[in-house]
């Protein structure tokens, strides 16, 4: 299994970068030239090459800004969401260098150097399609991977105070790459922009304080914002979008003033990981894994540790459980949320009257059910009767809707 993303200049065919995940060898320059040549040949004949099927995989071409062509190659069942992956990679490119420079490509060598800073985020995105790599900060491309903890509402108040103190606007707190709390106006951002900010915080690699210039692909693709990321505790980062002032040295002092007295609350929130759900939510032992999506806020909560560290794997590894639930969601259950449907997707939209779906096999069963803005995908042992799955999934949805410890 492998997934490869290649960026080339549309006119000249000069490779800009190539990133991969999986067990394939690095792609050769001659192969990149051939792939681009095929695309150019079709354009010369007023045709549009979208994708092609190869043995055990798919190759997809997508041009952006009439200047950059992204080529995606996925094999071994990783083809799902390949087009969405390329769109996310383009967003990451704009995020770091801006749309104007990406459209012009005046100095392609400089562009190639500038784009190196987006490699960590692109690698995170590629990991989403590779089940052999446990994603640290995302599991599906159309939602923000999150944690649900009782402390979220209190942490939001602290975030609002922190953002106001540094003359900022949007702020978020992440633990182990999962979104835990946001400032009150954070959801003004497009979900793709919010996910990029979360990925930026996750890619800090232990740096205590960092100042970055970023472009918001939807809101401000040509005017940069200042993103300041601060490490509060191990694997805990707070990010804020603010103005040119205050200076980084002063922000360091403000962070201490705003957050020092809340260290114990953050430590309590950290204990929720890797379960990612409050302990007040109880799961029947037949649950093997679960993924819950808040459709309005585009947040996704996933867990394969529902019953503590002593949970038996039932012969199924954690990576396998991630792969099954993710595949079930992207191929089937997502149709229960037509709000996620891309304009380019020509699949038939499932009628709104459909509220649940099943997958059954010899080794496991999956059940998806939607209730209001919540979509629950649950992985069960193969011996669980279908009517029991329906009852248990429905009960979890009710608990998530009424539990006072849940704050999205």
Short mmCIF file of C-alpha atoms in Angstrom, two decimals:
data_model
loop_
_atom_site.label_atom_id
_atom_site.label_comp_id
_atom_site.label_asym_id
_atom_site.label_seq_id
_atom_site.Cartn_x
_atom_site.Cartn_y
_atom_site.Cartn_z
CA UNK A 1 0.00 0.00 0.00
CA UNK A 2 1.25 3.47 -0.81
CA UNK A 3 0.17 6.99 -1.63
CA UNK A 4 2.30 9.50 -3.53
CA UNK A 5 1.68 13.22 -4.10
CA UNK A 6 3.62 15.05 -6.81
CA UNK A 7 3.52 18.76 -7.63
CA UNK A 8 4.73 20.04 -11.02
CA UNK A 9 4.62 23.42 -12.74
CA UNK A 10 1.76 23.15 -15.23
CA UNK A 11 3.47 24.95 -18.12
CA UNK A 12 7.07 23.81 -17.84
CA UNK A 13 6.57 20.42 -16.16
CA UNK A 14 9.34 21.20 -13.64
CA UNK A 15 8.86 19.04 -10.52
CA UNK A 16 8.21 21.11 -7.39
CA UNK A 17 8.08 18.32 -4.82
CA UNK A 18 7.24 14.67 -4.35
CA UNK A 19 6.05 13.16 -1.06
CA UNK A 20 5.07 9.58 -0.30
CA UNK A 21 3.82 7.23 2.37
CA UNK A 22 3.82 3.44 2.11
CA UNK A 23 6.05 0.73 0.71
CA UNK A 24 6.63 1.93 -2.87
CA UNK A 25 10.02 3.11 -4.09
CA UNK A 26 10.62 6.81 -4.69
CA UNK A 27 9.22 7.87 -8.03
CA UNK A 28 11.78 8.63 -10.74
CA UNK A 29 12.08 11.92 -12.63
CA UNK A 30 11.35 10.18 -15.93
CA UNK A 31 8.09 8.82 -14.50
CA UNK A 32 7.06 12.28 -13.28
CA UNK A 33 7.80 13.68 -16.76
CA UNK A 34 5.70 10.95 -18.37
CA UNK A 35 2.77 11.53 -16.05
CA UNK A 36 2.85 15.26 -16.74
CA UNK A 37 3.27 14.63 -20.47
CA UNK A 38 0.08 12.54 -20.54
CA UNK A 39 -1.82 15.40 -18.92
CA UNK A 40 -0.38 17.98 -21.34
CA UNK A 41 -1.24 15.79 -24.33
CA UNK A 42 -4.91 15.70 -23.36
CA UNK A 43 -4.98 19.46 -22.75
CA UNK A 44 -3.58 20.07 -26.24
CA UNK A 45 -6.61 18.20 -27.60
CA UNK A 46 -9.06 20.21 -25.46
CA UNK A 47 -9.66 17.27 -23.18
CA UNK A 48 -9.48 17.04 -19.42
CA UNK A 49 -7.72 14.04 -17.91
CA UNK A 50 -9.20 13.34 -14.48
CA UNK A 51 -7.88 9.94 -13.46
CA UNK A 52 -6.90 6.52 -14.69
CA UNK A 53 -6.95 3.07 -13.17
CA UNK A 54 -3.77 1.04 -12.96
CA UNK A 55 -3.10 -2.35 -11.45
CA UNK A 56 -4.28 -2.24 -7.84
CA UNK A 57 -4.52 1.56 -7.80
CA UNK A 58 -5.44 4.95 -9.23
CA UNK A 59 -3.60 7.94 -10.72
CA UNK A 60 -5.34 11.30 -10.50
CA UNK A 61 -4.44 14.72 -11.94
CA UNK A 62 -5.76 18.03 -10.60
CA UNK A 63 -4.67 21.51 -11.69
CA UNK A 64 -4.83 24.52 -9.37
CA UNK A 65 -4.48 28.25 -10.08
CA UNK A 66 -3.69 27.34 -13.74
CA UNK A 67 -0.08 27.07 -12.57
CA UNK A 68 0.40 23.94 -10.47
CA UNK A 69 -0.68 20.39 -11.27
CA UNK A 70 -0.90 17.90 -8.45
CA UNK A 71 -0.65 14.21 -9.29
CA UNK A 72 -1.85 11.64 -6.79
CA UNK A 73 -0.98 7.93 -7.00
CA UNK A 74 -2.63 5.53 -4.57
CA UNK A 75 -2.39 1.73 -4.51
CA UNK A 76 -3.58 -1.08 -2.30
CA UNK A 77 -7.01 0.30 -1.50
CA UNK A 78 -5.91 3.83 -0.58
CA UNK A 79 -7.68 5.46 -3.52
CA UNK A 80 -10.63 6.77 -1.52
CA UNK A 81 -10.48 10.53 -0.93
CA UNK A 82 -7.49 10.94 -3.27
CA UNK A 83 -9.03 14.00 -4.93
CA UNK A 84 -9.86 15.51 -1.56
CA UNK A 85 -6.27 14.82 -0.49
CA UNK A 86 -4.91 16.82 -3.44
CA UNK A 87 -7.23 19.72 -2.59
CA UNK A 88 -5.95 19.65 0.99
CA UNK A 89 -2.34 19.64 -0.23
CA UNK A 90 -3.06 22.67 -2.40
CA UNK A 91 -4.55 24.41 0.65
CA UNK A 92 -1.37 23.64 2.57
CA UNK A 93 0.73 25.20 -0.21
CA UNK A 94 -1.38 28.37 -0.17
CA UNK A 95 -1.28 28.34 3.64
CA UNK A 96 2.49 28.85 3.66
CA UNK A 97 3.33 30.94 0.58
CA UNK A 98 0.04 32.56 -0.48
CA UNK A 99 -2.06 32.19 -3.60
CA UNK A 100 -0.39 35.01 -5.52
CA UNK A 101 3.08 33.44 -5.49
CA UNK A 102 1.59 30.06 -6.33
CA UNK A 103 -0.20 31.52 -9.35
CA UNK A 104 2.82 33.37 -10.71
CA UNK A 105 5.67 30.88 -10.16
CA UNK A 106 8.15 33.55 -11.27
CA UNK A 107 11.09 31.99 -9.44
CA UNK A 108 10.34 28.30 -9.25
CA UNK A 109 13.55 27.46 -7.38
CA UNK A 110 12.57 29.92 -4.65
CA UNK A 111 9.03 28.49 -4.57
CA UNK A 112 10.47 24.99 -4.12
CA UNK A 113 12.56 26.19 -1.18
CA UNK A 114 9.64 28.06 0.39
CA UNK A 115 7.35 25.05 0.11
CA UNK A 116 9.67 22.85 2.19
CA UNK A 117 8.04 24.28 5.30
CA UNK A 118 4.73 22.66 4.33
CA UNK A 119 6.23 19.12 4.08
CA UNK A 120 5.35 18.15 7.68
CA UNK A 121 1.68 19.02 7.10
CA UNK A 122 1.60 17.25 3.73
CA UNK A 123 3.11 14.18 5.39
CA UNK A 124 0.39 14.30 8.06
CA UNK A 125 -2.24 14.41 5.32
CA UNK A 126 -0.69 11.46 3.49
CA UNK A 127 -0.70 9.46 6.72
CA UNK A 128 -4.49 9.75 6.75
CA UNK A 129 -4.69 7.47 3.71
CA UNK A 130 -2.15 4.97 5.02
CA UNK A 131 -3.60 2.61 7.64
CA UNK A 132 -0.11 1.35 8.53
CA UNK A 133 0.71 4.73 10.07
CA UNK A 134 -1.44 5.66 13.05
CA UNK A 135 -2.51 9.27 12.36
CA UNK A 136 -1.42 11.69 15.03
CA UNK A 137 -3.61 14.61 14.06
CA UNK A 138 -6.22 13.52 11.55
CA UNK A 139 -8.08 10.38 10.55
CA UNK A 140 -10.44 11.74 7.89
CA UNK A 141 -9.83 14.68 5.59
CA UNK A 142 -13.18 16.44 5.87
CA UNK A 143 -13.25 16.79 9.67
CA UNK A 144 -10.98 17.97 12.49
CA UNK A 145 -9.86 15.19 14.81
CA UNK A 146 -10.84 16.13 18.34
CA UNK A 147 -11.13 15.08 21.98
CA UNK A 148 -14.21 15.52 24.14
CA UNK A 149 -13.37 16.39 27.74
CA UNK A 150 -15.34 17.98 30.59
CA UNK A 151 -12.77 20.79 30.85
CA UNK A 152 -13.39 22.11 27.30
CA UNK A 153 -15.85 24.83 28.26
CA UNK A 154 -13.58 26.24 30.97
CA UNK A 155 -10.59 26.08 28.61
CA UNK A 156 -12.59 28.03 26.01
CA UNK A 157 -12.98 30.89 28.47
CA UNK A 158 -9.23 30.89 29.07
CA UNK A 159 -8.61 30.87 25.31
CA UNK A 160 -10.91 33.87 24.82
CA UNK A 161 -9.04 35.77 27.54
CA UNK A 162 -5.66 34.79 26.08
CA UNK A 163 -6.66 35.80 22.54
CA UNK A 164 -7.97 39.15 23.76
CA UNK A 165 -4.80 39.83 25.78
CA UNK A 166 -2.53 39.30 22.76
CA UNK A 167 -4.92 41.28 20.50
CA UNK A 168 -5.74 38.04 18.69
CA UNK A 169 -8.91 36.71 17.15
CA UNK A 170 -8.88 32.94 16.64
CA UNK A 171 -7.27 30.52 19.07
CA UNK A 172 -7.27 26.78 19.69
CA UNK A 173 -5.81 24.30 22.16
CA UNK A 174 -4.58 20.88 21.06
CA UNK A 175 -3.53 17.78 23.02
CA UNK A 176 -1.67 15.00 21.20
CA UNK A 177 -2.69 16.66 17.93
CA UNK A 178 -6.41 16.55 18.84
CA UNK A 179 -8.51 19.70 19.03
CA UNK A 180 -9.69 20.13 22.63
CA UNK A 181 -10.99 23.70 22.90
CA UNK A 182 -11.38 26.78 20.70
CA UNK A 183 -12.03 30.48 21.14
CA UNK A 184 -15.63 31.57 20.72
CA UNK A 185 -15.17 32.81 17.15
CA UNK A 186 -12.90 30.00 15.91
CA UNK A 187 -15.66 28.50 13.77
CA UNK A 188 -15.75 31.62 11.63
CA UNK A 189 -12.89 29.89 9.82
CA UNK A 190 -13.50 27.41 7.05
CA UNK A 191 -12.98 23.82 8.22
CA UNK A 192 -9.94 23.49 5.93
CA UNK A 193 -8.34 26.56 7.49
CA UNK A 194 -9.12 25.36 11.01
CA UNK A 195 -7.57 21.96 10.26
CA UNK A 196 -4.42 23.56 8.85
CA UNK A 197 -3.99 25.62 12.01
CA UNK A 198 -4.36 22.48 14.11
CA UNK A 199 -1.82 20.68 11.92
CA UNK A 200 0.56 23.63 12.26
CA UNK A 201 0.42 23.27 16.04
CA UNK A 202 0.89 19.50 15.80
CA UNK A 203 3.97 19.94 13.61
CA UNK A 204 5.90 22.08 16.14
CA UNK A 205 8.00 19.09 17.29
CA UNK A 206 8.54 20.39 20.80
CA UNK A 207 9.46 24.00 19.93
CA UNK A 208 8.32 26.05 22.98
CA UNK A 209 7.31 29.22 21.10
CA UNK A 210 7.10 29.88 17.39
CA UNK A 211 6.00 32.78 15.20
CA UNK A 212 4.73 31.93 11.68
CA UNK A 213 3.21 33.84 8.78
CA UNK A 214 0.28 31.96 7.27
CA UNK A 215 -2.33 32.61 4.61
CA UNK A 216 -5.90 31.43 5.11
CA UNK A 217 -6.85 29.74 1.79
CA UNK A 218 -10.52 30.82 1.93
CA UNK A 219 -10.61 33.96 4.05
CA UNK A 220 -7.30 35.59 3.11
CA UNK A 221 -5.25 33.76 0.43
CA UNK A 222 -3.11 36.82 -0.42
CA UNK A 223 -2.65 38.64 2.89
CA UNK A 224 -0.71 36.84 5.60
CA UNK A 225 -1.74 36.45 9.23
CA UNK A 226 0.55 35.97 12.19
CA UNK A 227 0.16 32.60 13.91
CA UNK A 228 1.85 32.19 17.29
CA UNK A 229 2.16 28.65 18.69
CA UNK A 230 3.16 28.01 22.28
CA UNK A 231 3.90 24.74 24.05
CA UNK A 232 2.11 24.66 27.41
CA UNK A 233 2.92 21.11 28.50
CA UNK A 234 4.23 17.98 26.81
CA UNK A 235 2.06 17.40 23.69
CA UNK A 236 -0.12 20.42 24.59
CA UNK A 237 -0.05 23.47 22.30
CA UNK A 238 -2.03 26.68 22.10
CA UNK A 239 -2.20 28.59 18.80
CA UNK A 240 -3.53 32.09 18.27
CA UNK A 241 -3.89 34.29 15.19
CA UNK A 242 -2.91 37.82 16.23
CA UNK A 243 -1.51 41.11 14.94
CA UNK A 244 2.10 42.21 14.55
CA UNK A 245 2.15 43.20 18.22
CA UNK A 246 2.88 42.21 20.93
CA UNK A 247 6.40 40.89 20.26
CA UNK A 248 7.17 37.23 20.85
CA UNK A 249 9.05 37.95 24.10
CA UNK A 250 5.99 39.69 25.54
CA UNK A 251 3.66 36.89 24.39
CA UNK A 252 5.86 34.49 26.34
CA UNK A 253 5.07 36.45 29.50
CA UNK A 254 1.36 36.68 28.66
CA UNK A 255 1.19 32.90 28.18
CA UNK A 256 2.56 32.42 31.68
CA UNK A 257 0.08 34.90 33.16
CA UNK A 258 -2.96 33.42 31.38
CA UNK A 259 -2.21 29.71 31.63
CA UNK A 260 -0.08 29.06 34.71
CA UNK A 261 -3.04 28.69 37.08
CA UNK A 262 -4.83 26.32 34.69
CA UNK A 263 -2.06 23.73 34.38
CA UNK A 264 -3.96 21.26 36.58
CA UNK A 265 -7.06 21.56 34.37
CA UNK A 266 -5.01 20.85 31.25
CA UNK A 267 -3.44 17.82 32.96
CA UNK A 268 -6.93 16.53 33.76
CA UNK A 269 -7.93 16.99 30.12
CA UNK A 270 -4.82 15.08 29.01
CA UNK A 271 -6.02 12.03 30.93
CA UNK A 272 -8.89 11.64 28.44
CA UNK A 273 -6.40 10.61 25.74
CA UNK A 274 -6.34 8.06 24.10
CA UNK A 275 -9.94 7.22 25.04
CA UNK A 276 -10.93 10.69 23.75
CA UNK A 277 -14.37 10.48 25.39
CA UNK A 278 -15.27 11.44 28.99
CA UNK A 279 -15.39 8.58 31.48
CA UNK A 280 -19.04 9.45 32.09
CA UNK A 281 -19.77 7.95 28.65
CA UNK A 282 -19.85 4.17 29.06
CA UNK A 283 -19.45 1.74 26.17
CA UNK A 284 -20.75 -1.82 26.07
CA UNK A 285 -17.91 -4.42 25.91
CA UNK A 286 -18.99 -5.42 22.38
CA UNK A 287 -17.74 -2.05 21.06
CA UNK A 288 -14.33 -2.49 19.42
CA UNK A 289 -13.97 1.06 18.11
CA UNK A 290 -16.05 4.16 17.50
CA UNK A 291 -15.96 7.37 15.48
CA UNK A 292 -18.38 10.24 16.08
CA UNK A 293 -18.66 13.22 13.73
CA UNK A 294 -20.24 16.55 14.60
CA UNK A 295 -21.51 17.52 11.16
CA UNK A 296 -22.09 21.23 11.82
CA UNK A 297 -18.69 21.85 13.39
CA UNK A 298 -16.88 19.29 11.20
CA UNK A 299 -15.22 17.70 14.23
CA UNK A 300 -14.44 13.99 14.49
CA UNK A 301 -13.76 12.00 17.66
CA UNK A 302 -12.26 8.53 17.29
CA UNK A 303 -11.38 5.91 19.88
CA UNK A 304 -10.07 2.37 19.89
CA UNK A 305 -9.41 2.44 23.66
CA UNK A 306 -12.97 2.39 24.95
CA UNK A 307 -12.47 -0.06 27.83
CA UNK A 308 -9.07 0.83 29.24
CA UNK A 309 -5.62 -0.61 28.67
CA UNK A 310 -6.75 -4.15 29.53
CA UNK A 311 -9.19 -4.30 26.64
CA UNK A 312 -8.80 -7.45 24.58
CA UNK A 313 -8.11 -6.84 20.91
CA UNK A 314 -10.36 -9.71 19.84
CA UNK A 315 -7.73 -10.68 17.29
CA UNK A 316 -7.83 -7.25 15.64
CA UNK A 317 -4.94 -4.80 15.92
CA UNK A 318 -5.48 -1.15 16.65
CA UNK A 319 -4.27 -0.15 13.17
CA UNK A 320 -6.74 -2.60 11.64
CA UNK A 321 -9.57 -1.07 13.63
CA UNK A 322 -8.59 2.41 12.44
CA UNK A 323 -8.53 1.18 8.84
CA UNK A 324 -11.92 -0.54 9.03
CA UNK A 325 -13.74 2.40 10.61
CA UNK A 326 -12.14 4.95 8.32
CA UNK A 327 -12.91 2.87 5.20
CA UNK A 328 -16.49 2.33 6.36
CA UNK A 329 -16.87 6.08 6.84
CA UNK A 330 -15.34 7.30 3.57
CA UNK A 331 -16.99 4.67 1.37
CA UNK A 332 -20.41 4.33 2.98
CA UNK A 333 -21.33 6.18 6.17
CA UNK A 334 -20.38 9.64 4.88
CA UNK A 335 -23.42 9.47 2.60
CA UNK A 336 -25.54 9.96 5.72
CA UNK A 337 -24.11 13.50 5.81
CA UNK A 338 -24.80 14.96 2.35
CA UNK A 339 -23.45 18.27 3.72
CA UNK A 340 -19.98 16.75 3.23
CA UNK A 341 -20.60 15.91 -0.41
CA UNK A 342 -18.15 17.61 -2.77
CA UNK A 343 -19.50 19.31 -5.88
CA UNK A 344 -17.26 17.23 -8.09
CA UNK A 345 -18.56 13.98 -6.57
CA UNK A 346 -21.03 12.44 -9.00
CA UNK A 347 -22.26 9.71 -6.65
CA UNK A 348 -25.94 9.70 -5.92
CA UNK A 349 -26.79 11.55 -2.74
CA UNK A 350 -28.49 9.32 -0.21
CA UNK A 351 -31.99 10.51 0.54
CA UNK A 352 -32.35 12.31 3.86
CA UNK A 353 -34.81 9.67 5.09
CA UNK A 354 -31.95 7.15 5.36
CA UNK A 355 -30.44 7.46 8.84
CA UNK A 356 -28.37 4.28 9.30
CA UNK A 357 -26.19 1.78 7.44
CA UNK A 358 -24.63 -1.61 8.15
CA UNK A 359 -21.51 -3.52 7.15
CA UNK A 360 -21.32 -7.17 8.15
CA UNK A 361 -18.48 -9.64 7.65
CA UNK A 362 -17.13 -12.81 9.18
CA UNK A 363 -14.65 -10.89 11.36
CA UNK A 364 -16.45 -7.68 12.34
CA UNK A 365 -19.58 -5.59 11.91
CA UNK A 366 -19.99 -1.85 11.38
CA UNK A 367 -23.04 0.26 12.03
CA UNK A 368 -23.55 3.96 11.24
CA UNK A 369 -26.43 6.04 12.47
CA UNK A 370 -27.20 9.73 12.31
CA UNK A 371 -29.16 11.72 14.85
CA UNK A 372 -29.42 15.45 14.21
CA UNK A 373 -25.90 16.85 13.77
CA UNK A 374 -24.17 13.75 15.13
CA UNK A 375 -23.06 10.79 13.01
CA UNK A 376 -21.81 7.70 14.85
CA UNK A 377 -19.81 4.91 13.19
CA UNK A 378 -19.33 1.93 15.49
CA UNK A 379 -17.21 -1.20 15.08
CA UNK A 380 -18.59 -4.33 16.74
CA UNK A 381 -17.62 -7.93 17.28
CA UNK A 382 -19.02 -10.22 14.54
CA UNK A 383 -21.28 -12.09 16.97
CA UNK A 384 -23.39 -9.03 17.85
CA UNK A 385 -26.91 -9.26 16.33
CA UNK A 386 -27.92 -6.39 14.02
CA UNK A 387 -30.81 -5.30 16.21
CA UNK A 388 -28.43 -5.08 19.20
CA UNK A 389 -25.99 -2.92 17.22
CA UNK A 390 -28.83 -0.58 16.34
CA UNK A 391 -29.89 -0.33 19.98
CA UNK A 392 -26.35 0.30 21.28
CA UNK A 393 -25.45 2.89 18.62
CA UNK A 394 -28.67 4.74 19.27
CA UNK A 395 -27.95 4.73 23.00
CA UNK A 396 -24.48 6.20 22.47
CA UNK A 397 -25.95 8.98 20.30
CA UNK A 398 -28.44 9.80 23.02
CA UNK A 399 -25.69 9.86 25.64
CA UNK A 400 -23.55 12.16 23.51
CA UNK A 401 -26.49 14.52 22.97
CA UNK A 402 -27.49 14.78 26.65
CA UNK A 403 -24.25 14.30 28.60
CA UNK A 404 -23.24 17.48 30.44
CA UNK A 405 -19.55 16.62 30.09
CA UNK A 406 -19.78 16.93 26.28
CA UNK A 407 -18.87 20.34 24.91
CA UNK A 408 -18.01 20.60 21.22
#
